[in-house]
Structures are given as C-alpha cells and as structure tokens.
Tab-separated table of C-alpha atoms in Angstrom:
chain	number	residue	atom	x	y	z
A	5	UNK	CA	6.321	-11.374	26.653
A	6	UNK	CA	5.535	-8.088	28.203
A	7	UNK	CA	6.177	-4.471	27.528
A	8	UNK	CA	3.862	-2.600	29.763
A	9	UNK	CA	6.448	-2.499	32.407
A	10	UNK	CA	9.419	-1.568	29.737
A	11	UNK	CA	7.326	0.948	28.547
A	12	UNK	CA	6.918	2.934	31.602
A	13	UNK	CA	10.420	3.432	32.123
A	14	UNK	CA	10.442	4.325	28.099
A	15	UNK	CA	8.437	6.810	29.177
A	16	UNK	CA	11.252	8.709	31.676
A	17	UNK	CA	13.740	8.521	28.929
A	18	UNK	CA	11.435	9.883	26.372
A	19	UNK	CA	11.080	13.087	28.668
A	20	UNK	CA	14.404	13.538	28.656
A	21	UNK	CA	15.655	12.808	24.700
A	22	UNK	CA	15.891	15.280	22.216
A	23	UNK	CA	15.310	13.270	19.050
A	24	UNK	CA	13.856	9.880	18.631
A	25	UNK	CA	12.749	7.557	15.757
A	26	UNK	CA	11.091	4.019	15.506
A	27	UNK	CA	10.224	1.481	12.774
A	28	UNK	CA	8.925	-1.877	12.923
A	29	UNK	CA	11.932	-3.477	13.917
A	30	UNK	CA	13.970	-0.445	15.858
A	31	UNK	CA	13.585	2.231	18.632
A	32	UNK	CA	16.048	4.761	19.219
A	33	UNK	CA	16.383	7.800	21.608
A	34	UNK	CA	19.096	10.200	22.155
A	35	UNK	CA	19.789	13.087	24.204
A	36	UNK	CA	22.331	14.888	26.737
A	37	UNK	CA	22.823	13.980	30.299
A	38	UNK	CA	22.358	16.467	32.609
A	39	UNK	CA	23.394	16.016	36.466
A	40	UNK	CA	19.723	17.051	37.422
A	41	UNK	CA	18.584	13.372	35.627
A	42	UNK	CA	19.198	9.869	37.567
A	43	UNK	CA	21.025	7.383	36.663
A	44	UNK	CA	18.403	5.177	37.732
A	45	UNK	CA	16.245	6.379	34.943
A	46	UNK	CA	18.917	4.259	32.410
A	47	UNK	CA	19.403	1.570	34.841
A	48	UNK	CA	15.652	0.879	35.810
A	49	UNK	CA	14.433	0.469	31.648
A	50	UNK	CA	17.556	-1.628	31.409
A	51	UNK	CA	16.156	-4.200	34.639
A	52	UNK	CA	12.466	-3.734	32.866
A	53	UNK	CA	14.539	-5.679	29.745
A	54	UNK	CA	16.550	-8.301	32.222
A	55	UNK	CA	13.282	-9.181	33.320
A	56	UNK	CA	11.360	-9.996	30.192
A	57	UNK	CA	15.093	-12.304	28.950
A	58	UNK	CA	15.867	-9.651	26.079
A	59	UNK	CA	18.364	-7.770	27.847
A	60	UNK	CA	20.371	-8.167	24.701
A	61	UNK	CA	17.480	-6.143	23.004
A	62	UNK	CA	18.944	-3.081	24.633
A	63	UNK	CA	22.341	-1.027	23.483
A	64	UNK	CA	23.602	1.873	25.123
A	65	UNK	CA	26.110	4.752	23.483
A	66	UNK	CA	28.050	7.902	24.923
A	67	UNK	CA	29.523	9.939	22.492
A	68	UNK	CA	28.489	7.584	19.800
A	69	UNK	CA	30.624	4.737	21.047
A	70	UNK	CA	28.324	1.352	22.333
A	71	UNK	CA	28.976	0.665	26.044
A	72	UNK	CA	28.352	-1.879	28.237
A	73	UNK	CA	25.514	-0.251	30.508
A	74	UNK	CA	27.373	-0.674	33.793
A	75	UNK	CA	30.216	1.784	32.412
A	76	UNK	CA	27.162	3.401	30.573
A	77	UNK	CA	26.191	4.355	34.355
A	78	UNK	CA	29.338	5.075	35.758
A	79	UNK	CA	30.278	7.445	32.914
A	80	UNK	CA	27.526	9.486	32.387
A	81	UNK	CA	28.184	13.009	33.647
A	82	UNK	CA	26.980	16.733	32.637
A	83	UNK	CA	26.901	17.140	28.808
A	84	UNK	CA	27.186	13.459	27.900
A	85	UNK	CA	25.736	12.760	24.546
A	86	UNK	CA	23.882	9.573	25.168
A	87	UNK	CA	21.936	6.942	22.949
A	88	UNK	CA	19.609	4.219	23.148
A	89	UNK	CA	19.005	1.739	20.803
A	90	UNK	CA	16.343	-0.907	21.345
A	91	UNK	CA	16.393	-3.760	18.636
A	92	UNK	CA	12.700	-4.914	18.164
A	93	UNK	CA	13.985	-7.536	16.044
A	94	UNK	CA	15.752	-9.301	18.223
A	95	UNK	CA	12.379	-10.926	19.685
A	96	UNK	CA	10.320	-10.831	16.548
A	97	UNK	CA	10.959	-13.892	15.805
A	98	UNK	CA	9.931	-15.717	18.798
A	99	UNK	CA	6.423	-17.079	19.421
A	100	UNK	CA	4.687	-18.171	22.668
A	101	UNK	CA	3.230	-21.432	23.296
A	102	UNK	CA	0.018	-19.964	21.541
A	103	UNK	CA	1.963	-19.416	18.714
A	104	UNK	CA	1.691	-15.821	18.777
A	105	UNK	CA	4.813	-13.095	19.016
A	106	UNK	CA	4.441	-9.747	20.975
A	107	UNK	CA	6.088	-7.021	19.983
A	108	UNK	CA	5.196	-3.088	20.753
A	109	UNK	CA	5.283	0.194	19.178
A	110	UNK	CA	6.069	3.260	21.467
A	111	UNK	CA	4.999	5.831	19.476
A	112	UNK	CA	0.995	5.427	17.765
A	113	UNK	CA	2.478	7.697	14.528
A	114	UNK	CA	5.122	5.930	14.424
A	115	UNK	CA	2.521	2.600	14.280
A	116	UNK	CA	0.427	4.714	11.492
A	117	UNK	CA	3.507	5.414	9.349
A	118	UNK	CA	4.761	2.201	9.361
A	119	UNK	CA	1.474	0.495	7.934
A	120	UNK	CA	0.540	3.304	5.627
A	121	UNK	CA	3.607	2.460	3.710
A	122	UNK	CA	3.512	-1.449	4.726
A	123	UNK	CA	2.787	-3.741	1.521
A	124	UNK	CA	0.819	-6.812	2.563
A	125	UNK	CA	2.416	-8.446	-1.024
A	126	UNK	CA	5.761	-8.499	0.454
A	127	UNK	CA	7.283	-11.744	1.707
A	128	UNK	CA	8.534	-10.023	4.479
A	129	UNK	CA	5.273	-8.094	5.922
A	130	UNK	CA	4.603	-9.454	9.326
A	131	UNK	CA	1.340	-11.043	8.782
A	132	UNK	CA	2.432	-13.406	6.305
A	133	UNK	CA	4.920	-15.146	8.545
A	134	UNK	CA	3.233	-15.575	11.651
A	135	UNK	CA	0.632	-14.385	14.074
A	136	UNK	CA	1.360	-11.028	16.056
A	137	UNK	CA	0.333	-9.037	19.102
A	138	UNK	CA	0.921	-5.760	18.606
A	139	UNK	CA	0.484	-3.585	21.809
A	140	UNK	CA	0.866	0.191	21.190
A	141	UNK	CA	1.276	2.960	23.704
A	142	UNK	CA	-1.618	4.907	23.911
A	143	UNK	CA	-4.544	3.084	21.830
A	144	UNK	CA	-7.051	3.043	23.570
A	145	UNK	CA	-9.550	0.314	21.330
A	146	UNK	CA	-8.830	-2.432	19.458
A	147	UNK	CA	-9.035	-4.597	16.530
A	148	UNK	CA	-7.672	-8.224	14.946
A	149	UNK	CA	-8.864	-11.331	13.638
A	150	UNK	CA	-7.551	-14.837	13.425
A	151	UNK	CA	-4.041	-13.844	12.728
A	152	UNK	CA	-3.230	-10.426	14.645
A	153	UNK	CA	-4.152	-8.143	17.251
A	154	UNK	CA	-3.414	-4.074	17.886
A	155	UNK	CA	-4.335	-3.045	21.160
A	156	UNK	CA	-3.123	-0.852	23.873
A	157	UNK	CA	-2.388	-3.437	26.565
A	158	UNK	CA	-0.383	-6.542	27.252
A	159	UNK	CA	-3.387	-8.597	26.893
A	160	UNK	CA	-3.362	-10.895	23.710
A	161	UNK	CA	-6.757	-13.084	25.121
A	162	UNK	CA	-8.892	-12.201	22.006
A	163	UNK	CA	-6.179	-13.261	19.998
A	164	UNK	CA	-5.444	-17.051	20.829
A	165	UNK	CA	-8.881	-17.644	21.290
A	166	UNK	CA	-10.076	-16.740	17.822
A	167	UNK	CA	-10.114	-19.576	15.864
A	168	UNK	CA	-7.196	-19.743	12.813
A	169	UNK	CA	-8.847	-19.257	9.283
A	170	UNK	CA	-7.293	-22.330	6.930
A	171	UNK	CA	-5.160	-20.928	4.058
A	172	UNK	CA	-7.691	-21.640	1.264
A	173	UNK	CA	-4.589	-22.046	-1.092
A	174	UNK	CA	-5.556	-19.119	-3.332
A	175	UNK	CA	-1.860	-18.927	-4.851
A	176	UNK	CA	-2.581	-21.905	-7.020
A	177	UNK	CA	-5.602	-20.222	-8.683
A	178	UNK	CA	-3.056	-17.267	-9.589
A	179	UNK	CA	-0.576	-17.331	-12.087
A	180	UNK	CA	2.167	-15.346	-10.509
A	181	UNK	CA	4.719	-13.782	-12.868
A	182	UNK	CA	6.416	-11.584	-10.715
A	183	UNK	CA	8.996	-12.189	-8.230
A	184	UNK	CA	8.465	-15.633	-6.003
A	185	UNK	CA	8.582	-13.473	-3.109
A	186	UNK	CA	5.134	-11.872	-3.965
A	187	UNK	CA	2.611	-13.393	-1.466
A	188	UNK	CA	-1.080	-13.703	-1.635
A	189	UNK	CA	-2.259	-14.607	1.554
A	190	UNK	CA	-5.966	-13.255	2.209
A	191	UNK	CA	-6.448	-15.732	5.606
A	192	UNK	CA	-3.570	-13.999	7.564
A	193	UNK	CA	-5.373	-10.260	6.655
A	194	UNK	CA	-8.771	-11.065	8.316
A	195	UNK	CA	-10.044	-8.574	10.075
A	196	UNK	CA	-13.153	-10.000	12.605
A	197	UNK	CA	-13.244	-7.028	14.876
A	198	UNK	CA	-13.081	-3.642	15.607
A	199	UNK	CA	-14.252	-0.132	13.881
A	200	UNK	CA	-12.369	1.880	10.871
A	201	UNK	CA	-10.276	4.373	12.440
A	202	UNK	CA	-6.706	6.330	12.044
A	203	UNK	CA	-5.496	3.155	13.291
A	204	UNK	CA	-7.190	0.375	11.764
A	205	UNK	CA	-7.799	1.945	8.373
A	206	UNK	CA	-4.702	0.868	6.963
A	207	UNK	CA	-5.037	-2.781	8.097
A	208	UNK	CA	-8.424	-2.993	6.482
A	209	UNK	CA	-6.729	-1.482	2.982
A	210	UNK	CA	-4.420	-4.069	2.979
A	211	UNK	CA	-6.939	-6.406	3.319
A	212	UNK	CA	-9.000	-5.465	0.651
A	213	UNK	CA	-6.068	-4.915	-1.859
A	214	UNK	CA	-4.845	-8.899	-0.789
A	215	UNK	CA	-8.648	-9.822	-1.354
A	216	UNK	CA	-8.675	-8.000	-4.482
A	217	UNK	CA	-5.513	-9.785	-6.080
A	218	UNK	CA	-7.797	-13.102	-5.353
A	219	UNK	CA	-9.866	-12.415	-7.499
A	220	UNK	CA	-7.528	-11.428	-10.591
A	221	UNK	CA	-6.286	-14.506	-12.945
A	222	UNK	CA	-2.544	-13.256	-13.109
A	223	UNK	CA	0.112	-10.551	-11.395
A	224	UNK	CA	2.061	-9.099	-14.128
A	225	UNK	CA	5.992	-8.792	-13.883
A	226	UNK	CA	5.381	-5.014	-13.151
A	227	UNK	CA	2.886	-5.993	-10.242
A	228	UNK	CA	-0.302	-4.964	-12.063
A	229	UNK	CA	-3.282	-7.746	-12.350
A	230	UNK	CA	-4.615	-8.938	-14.750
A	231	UNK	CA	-8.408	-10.284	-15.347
A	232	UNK	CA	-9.352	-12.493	-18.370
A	233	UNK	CA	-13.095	-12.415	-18.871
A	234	UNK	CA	-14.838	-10.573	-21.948
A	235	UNK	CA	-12.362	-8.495	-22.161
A	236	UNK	CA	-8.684	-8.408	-21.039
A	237	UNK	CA	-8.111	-6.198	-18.058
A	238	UNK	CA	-4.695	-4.898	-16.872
A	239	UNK	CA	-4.433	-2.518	-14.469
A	240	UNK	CA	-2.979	-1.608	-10.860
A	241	UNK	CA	-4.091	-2.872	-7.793
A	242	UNK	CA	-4.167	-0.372	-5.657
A	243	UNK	CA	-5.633	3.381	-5.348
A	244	UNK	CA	-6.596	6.283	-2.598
A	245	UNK	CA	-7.800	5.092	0.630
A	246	UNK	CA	-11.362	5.348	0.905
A	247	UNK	CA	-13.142	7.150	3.702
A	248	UNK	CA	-13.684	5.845	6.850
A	249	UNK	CA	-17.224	4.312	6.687
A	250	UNK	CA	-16.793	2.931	2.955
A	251	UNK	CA	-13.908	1.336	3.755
A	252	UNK	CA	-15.648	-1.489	6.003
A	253	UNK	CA	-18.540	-2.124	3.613
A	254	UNK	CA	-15.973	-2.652	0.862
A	255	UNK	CA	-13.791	-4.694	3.131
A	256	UNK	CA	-16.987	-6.895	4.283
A	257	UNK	CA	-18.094	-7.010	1.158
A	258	UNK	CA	-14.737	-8.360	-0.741
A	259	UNK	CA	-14.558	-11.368	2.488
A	260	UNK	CA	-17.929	-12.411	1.510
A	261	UNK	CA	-17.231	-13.040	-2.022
A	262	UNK	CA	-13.759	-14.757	-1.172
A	263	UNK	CA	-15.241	-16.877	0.813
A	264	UNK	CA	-17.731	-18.065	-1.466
A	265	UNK	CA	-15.396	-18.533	-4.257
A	266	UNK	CA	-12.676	-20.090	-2.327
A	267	UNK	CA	-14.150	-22.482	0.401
A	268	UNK	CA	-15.782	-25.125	-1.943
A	269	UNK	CA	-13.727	-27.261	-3.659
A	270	UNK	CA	-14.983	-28.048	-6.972
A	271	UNK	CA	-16.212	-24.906	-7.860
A	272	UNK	CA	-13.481	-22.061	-7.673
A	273	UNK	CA	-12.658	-21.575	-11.076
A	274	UNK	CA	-16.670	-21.719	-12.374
A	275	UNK	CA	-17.032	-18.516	-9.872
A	276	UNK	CA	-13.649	-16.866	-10.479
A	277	UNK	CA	-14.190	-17.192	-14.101
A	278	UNK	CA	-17.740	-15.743	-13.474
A	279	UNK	CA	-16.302	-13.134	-11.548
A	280	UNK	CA	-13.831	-12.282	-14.335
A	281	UNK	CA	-16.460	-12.553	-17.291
A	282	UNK	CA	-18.865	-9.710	-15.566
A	283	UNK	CA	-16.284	-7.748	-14.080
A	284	UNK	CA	-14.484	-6.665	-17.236
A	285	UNK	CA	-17.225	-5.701	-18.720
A	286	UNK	CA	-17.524	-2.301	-16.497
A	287	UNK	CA	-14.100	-1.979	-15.058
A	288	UNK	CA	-11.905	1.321	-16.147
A	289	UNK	CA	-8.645	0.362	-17.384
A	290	UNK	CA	-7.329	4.078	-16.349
A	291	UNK	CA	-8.362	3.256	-12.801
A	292	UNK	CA	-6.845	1.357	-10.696
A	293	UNK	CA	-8.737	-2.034	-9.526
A	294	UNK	CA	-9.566	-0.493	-5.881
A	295	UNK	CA	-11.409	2.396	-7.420
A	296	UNK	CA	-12.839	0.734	-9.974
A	297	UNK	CA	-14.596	-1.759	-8.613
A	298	UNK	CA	-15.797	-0.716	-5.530
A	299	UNK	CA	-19.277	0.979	-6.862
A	300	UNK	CA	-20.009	-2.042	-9.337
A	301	UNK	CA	-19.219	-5.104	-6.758
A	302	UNK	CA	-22.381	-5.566	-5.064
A	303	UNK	CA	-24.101	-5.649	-7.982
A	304	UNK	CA	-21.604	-8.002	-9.805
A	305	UNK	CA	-21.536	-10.113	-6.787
A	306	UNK	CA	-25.269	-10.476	-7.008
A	307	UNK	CA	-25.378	-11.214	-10.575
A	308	UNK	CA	-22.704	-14.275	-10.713
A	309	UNK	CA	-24.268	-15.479	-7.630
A	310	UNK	CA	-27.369	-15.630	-9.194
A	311	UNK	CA	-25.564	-17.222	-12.349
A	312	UNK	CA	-24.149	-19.786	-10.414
A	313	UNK	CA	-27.594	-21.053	-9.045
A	314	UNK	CA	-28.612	-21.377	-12.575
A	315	UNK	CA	-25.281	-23.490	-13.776
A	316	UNK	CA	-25.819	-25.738	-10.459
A	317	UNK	CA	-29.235	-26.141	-11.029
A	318	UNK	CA	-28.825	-27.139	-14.766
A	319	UNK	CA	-26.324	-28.978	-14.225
A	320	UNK	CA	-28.301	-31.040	-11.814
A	321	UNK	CA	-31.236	-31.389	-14.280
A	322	UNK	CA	-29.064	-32.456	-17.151
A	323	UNK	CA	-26.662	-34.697	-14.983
C-alpha cells in the first residue's frame, strides 16, 4: 500500500482546514468552504484513496451530516462547514505478501504523542500483533528492526529484508499475575538501526522497559515487578526518559544480556536467577526499575557473567 500520493493531496486540504486531529487509528480535518477553493481539491484525495482499494477509508460531512462524496461535491458552496474523516483502521489490519502492514501518520507530533503515551505491555500496541511500516510525513531518517520500520517514504525495503528475531518464549519464565492481556514480547521491540532522536526515543524506551520486565520473576496485579534474589524486590517498571545518548547504551546494553539469558536452552533460569540474586542486592525500592538499574547493570552484567563461567566450568569438572 501507498500513501505518498494520498498524502499530497492531504496536503491541499490541510491548507485549507481550520482544526485537525490524528491518532493511531484516525485522521480528521475540518474547515469552511469558500468559493475561492476547488472542488477538485476534495475530489482528487478522494481518487488518491480509489486508487490504493480503501476508498471506504474515506468519509465526508457538510454540516455534520456524512455524505456520499459525489453530493459532497455537488453541495459544497460558500460557508459550508465541511469534514473529513479518514479511518486508519480500516487497513491496519491487512498485511502484504511480506507480511508487513503500511499505515502513515500525517502529522510527525501527532506520531510523537501517540508513542510517548503508547504502552508496549498492552495487548493491543501495534508491535505485538504484527509487523508495521510506518511512513510519516516529514521524517527525514529512519529507524526499525526485525519487526517495524518509521521512515519518511513509501519504501519498506529495509524492513522485509531484515531477518525476523524468533520469540524466545520469555512469557513462560514470568509468572504473570495481572491481566492475560499483559504481553511481554521483547523480539517484536528490536531496534537494529537508526540514532536516538525526538522520534526514535520513545521506541527505544519501550524497548528497554519490555527488556526490563524479562528480567523480573513476576508482574504484580498492580503492574509492578517483582525480583526474587537476596532480597525481595517490588517496584515499578518504568521511570523518566533518559537523555538522548544514554538511552542507546542502556538499550544496547539490556539486548545483550537478553540475549544471553534467553537464547540457550538449558540455562535460562541459572542466569535469570543470577541476575536476580546480584541485582537486589543494590536496587532502590523507592525507584523505579528503569532508574535504578541503569548505573549498576554493566557491572552486574559482568559479574554473573563471570559467575556463570565458574558454575559451567565446575560443573564440567565435577560431571
């Protein structure tokens, strides 16, 4: 699917609304005719939709009553309060032969907001039903890994040539006591390109709050985590955003140690409980888990790995 075309002719309406709003499944403009517009501006972003087969996407209003656009045209005239809705939805559920579904965001603050107050936990948070492209308007880099991409183009290449990261099944080492709909799904927030900016900076918290709940032994009721080592740790998951250029060594950082507890076999709960057993030894219960951790990992992650070299290896002696 394509939006660069429907977006152009977006761009005519949005010159000549007055108030607009957009979320991850609607876009909306209104405004008031006046006889110095074209029809043609309505009528060309309604072919753009024809021609991408989501025609049904698109729903036109005059005085707050939906009209089919061909009496949309013919009744427009000088002070005509007029509407546009565009249902995102209606696609977002269909993939390409790559697997992949497109969808776009007009507006890049629009695209901020909506992931700043996104929660990758959620059943219902895009990435943990399927692989996306999301093109928005105006971004001019871009970033993604196995499961999404963000760019500002209708190209979706980097995407469905990455190679899909198996789900590593980290649910069953989690005792989840919380609603079922409470997803843990660290292979669907990999991020394998592109810098920390006012973009990407959300995606890469997400990340690192999914990769964080990995490592805990239970989710409370109440959504906090819990880790059983030395002590018995229960706190939140979350906290403030980190700058910028922290963000990505915590985020690389966090993937490392996943995916040394998580893609062997046999050993996951020897390194997650000697994960838990340093950990709570230096974590502040009156912190959340994001800010508490983040200046102690890379020396816990050192430790245990260390640790774990010495179990293996007497193991293998004694065995």
């Amino acid at each position: 699917m394509k939006f660069e075309n429907i977006v152009k002719n977006i761009d005519i309406i949005n010159g000549i609304s007055i108030s607009h709003s957009e979320s991850w499944s609607n876009l909306t403009f209104e405004g008031v005719y006046s006889n110095r517009y074209s029809s043609s501006f309505f009528s060309d972003l309604y072919d753009a939709f024809v021609r991408e087969e989501i025609s049904k996407a698109i729903v036109f209003y005059i005085d707050n009553e939906r009209i089919l656009v061909s009496d949309f045209i013919e009744e427009l005239d000088e002070g005509s309060k007029w509407k546009i809705h565009i249902n995102k939805a209606s696609w977002l559920g269909k993939f390409d032969s790559t697997h992949v579904c497109h969808t776009f965001f007009y507006y890049i603050d629009s695209f901020i907001k909506w992931v700043k107050e996104s929660n990758p936990f959620e059943d219902d948070y895009p990435l943990n039903n399927g692989r996306y492209h999301i093109y928005v308007k105006d971004f001019c880099e871009d970033f993604g890994g196995p499961n999404f991409l963000v760019n500002g183009s209708d190209s979706s290449c980097k995407l469905t040539v990455e190679n899909s990261v198996p789900d590593l099944h980290v649910e069953h080492y989690i005792r989840i006591n919380c609603n079922s709909d409470f997803r843990i799904t660290p292979h669907k927030h990999i991020i394998s390109w592109g810098d920390v900016n006012s973009v990407s900076r959300f995606f890469y918290r997400n990340a690192i709050w999914v990769f964080l709940a990995s490592l805990c032994d239970e989710i409370t009721k109440d959504k906090k985590v819990i880790i059983k080592g030395y002590k018995y740790i229960l706190m939140e998951i979350g906290g403030e955003t980190l700058k910028d250029e922290y963000l990505l060594i915590y985020y690389n950082l966090l993937f490392d140690i996943y995916k040394w507890i998580y893609t062997s076999d046999d050993s996951q709960s020897i390194k997650k409980r000697l994960f838990a057993e340093r950990a709570s030894l230096d974590l502040y219960q009156n912190l959340s888990l994001y800010d508490s951790l983040y200046p102690i990992l890379k020396d816990i992650y050192s430790q245990i790995k260390e640790q774990y070299s010495y179990i293996m290896y007497d193991s293998a002696e004694n065995g």
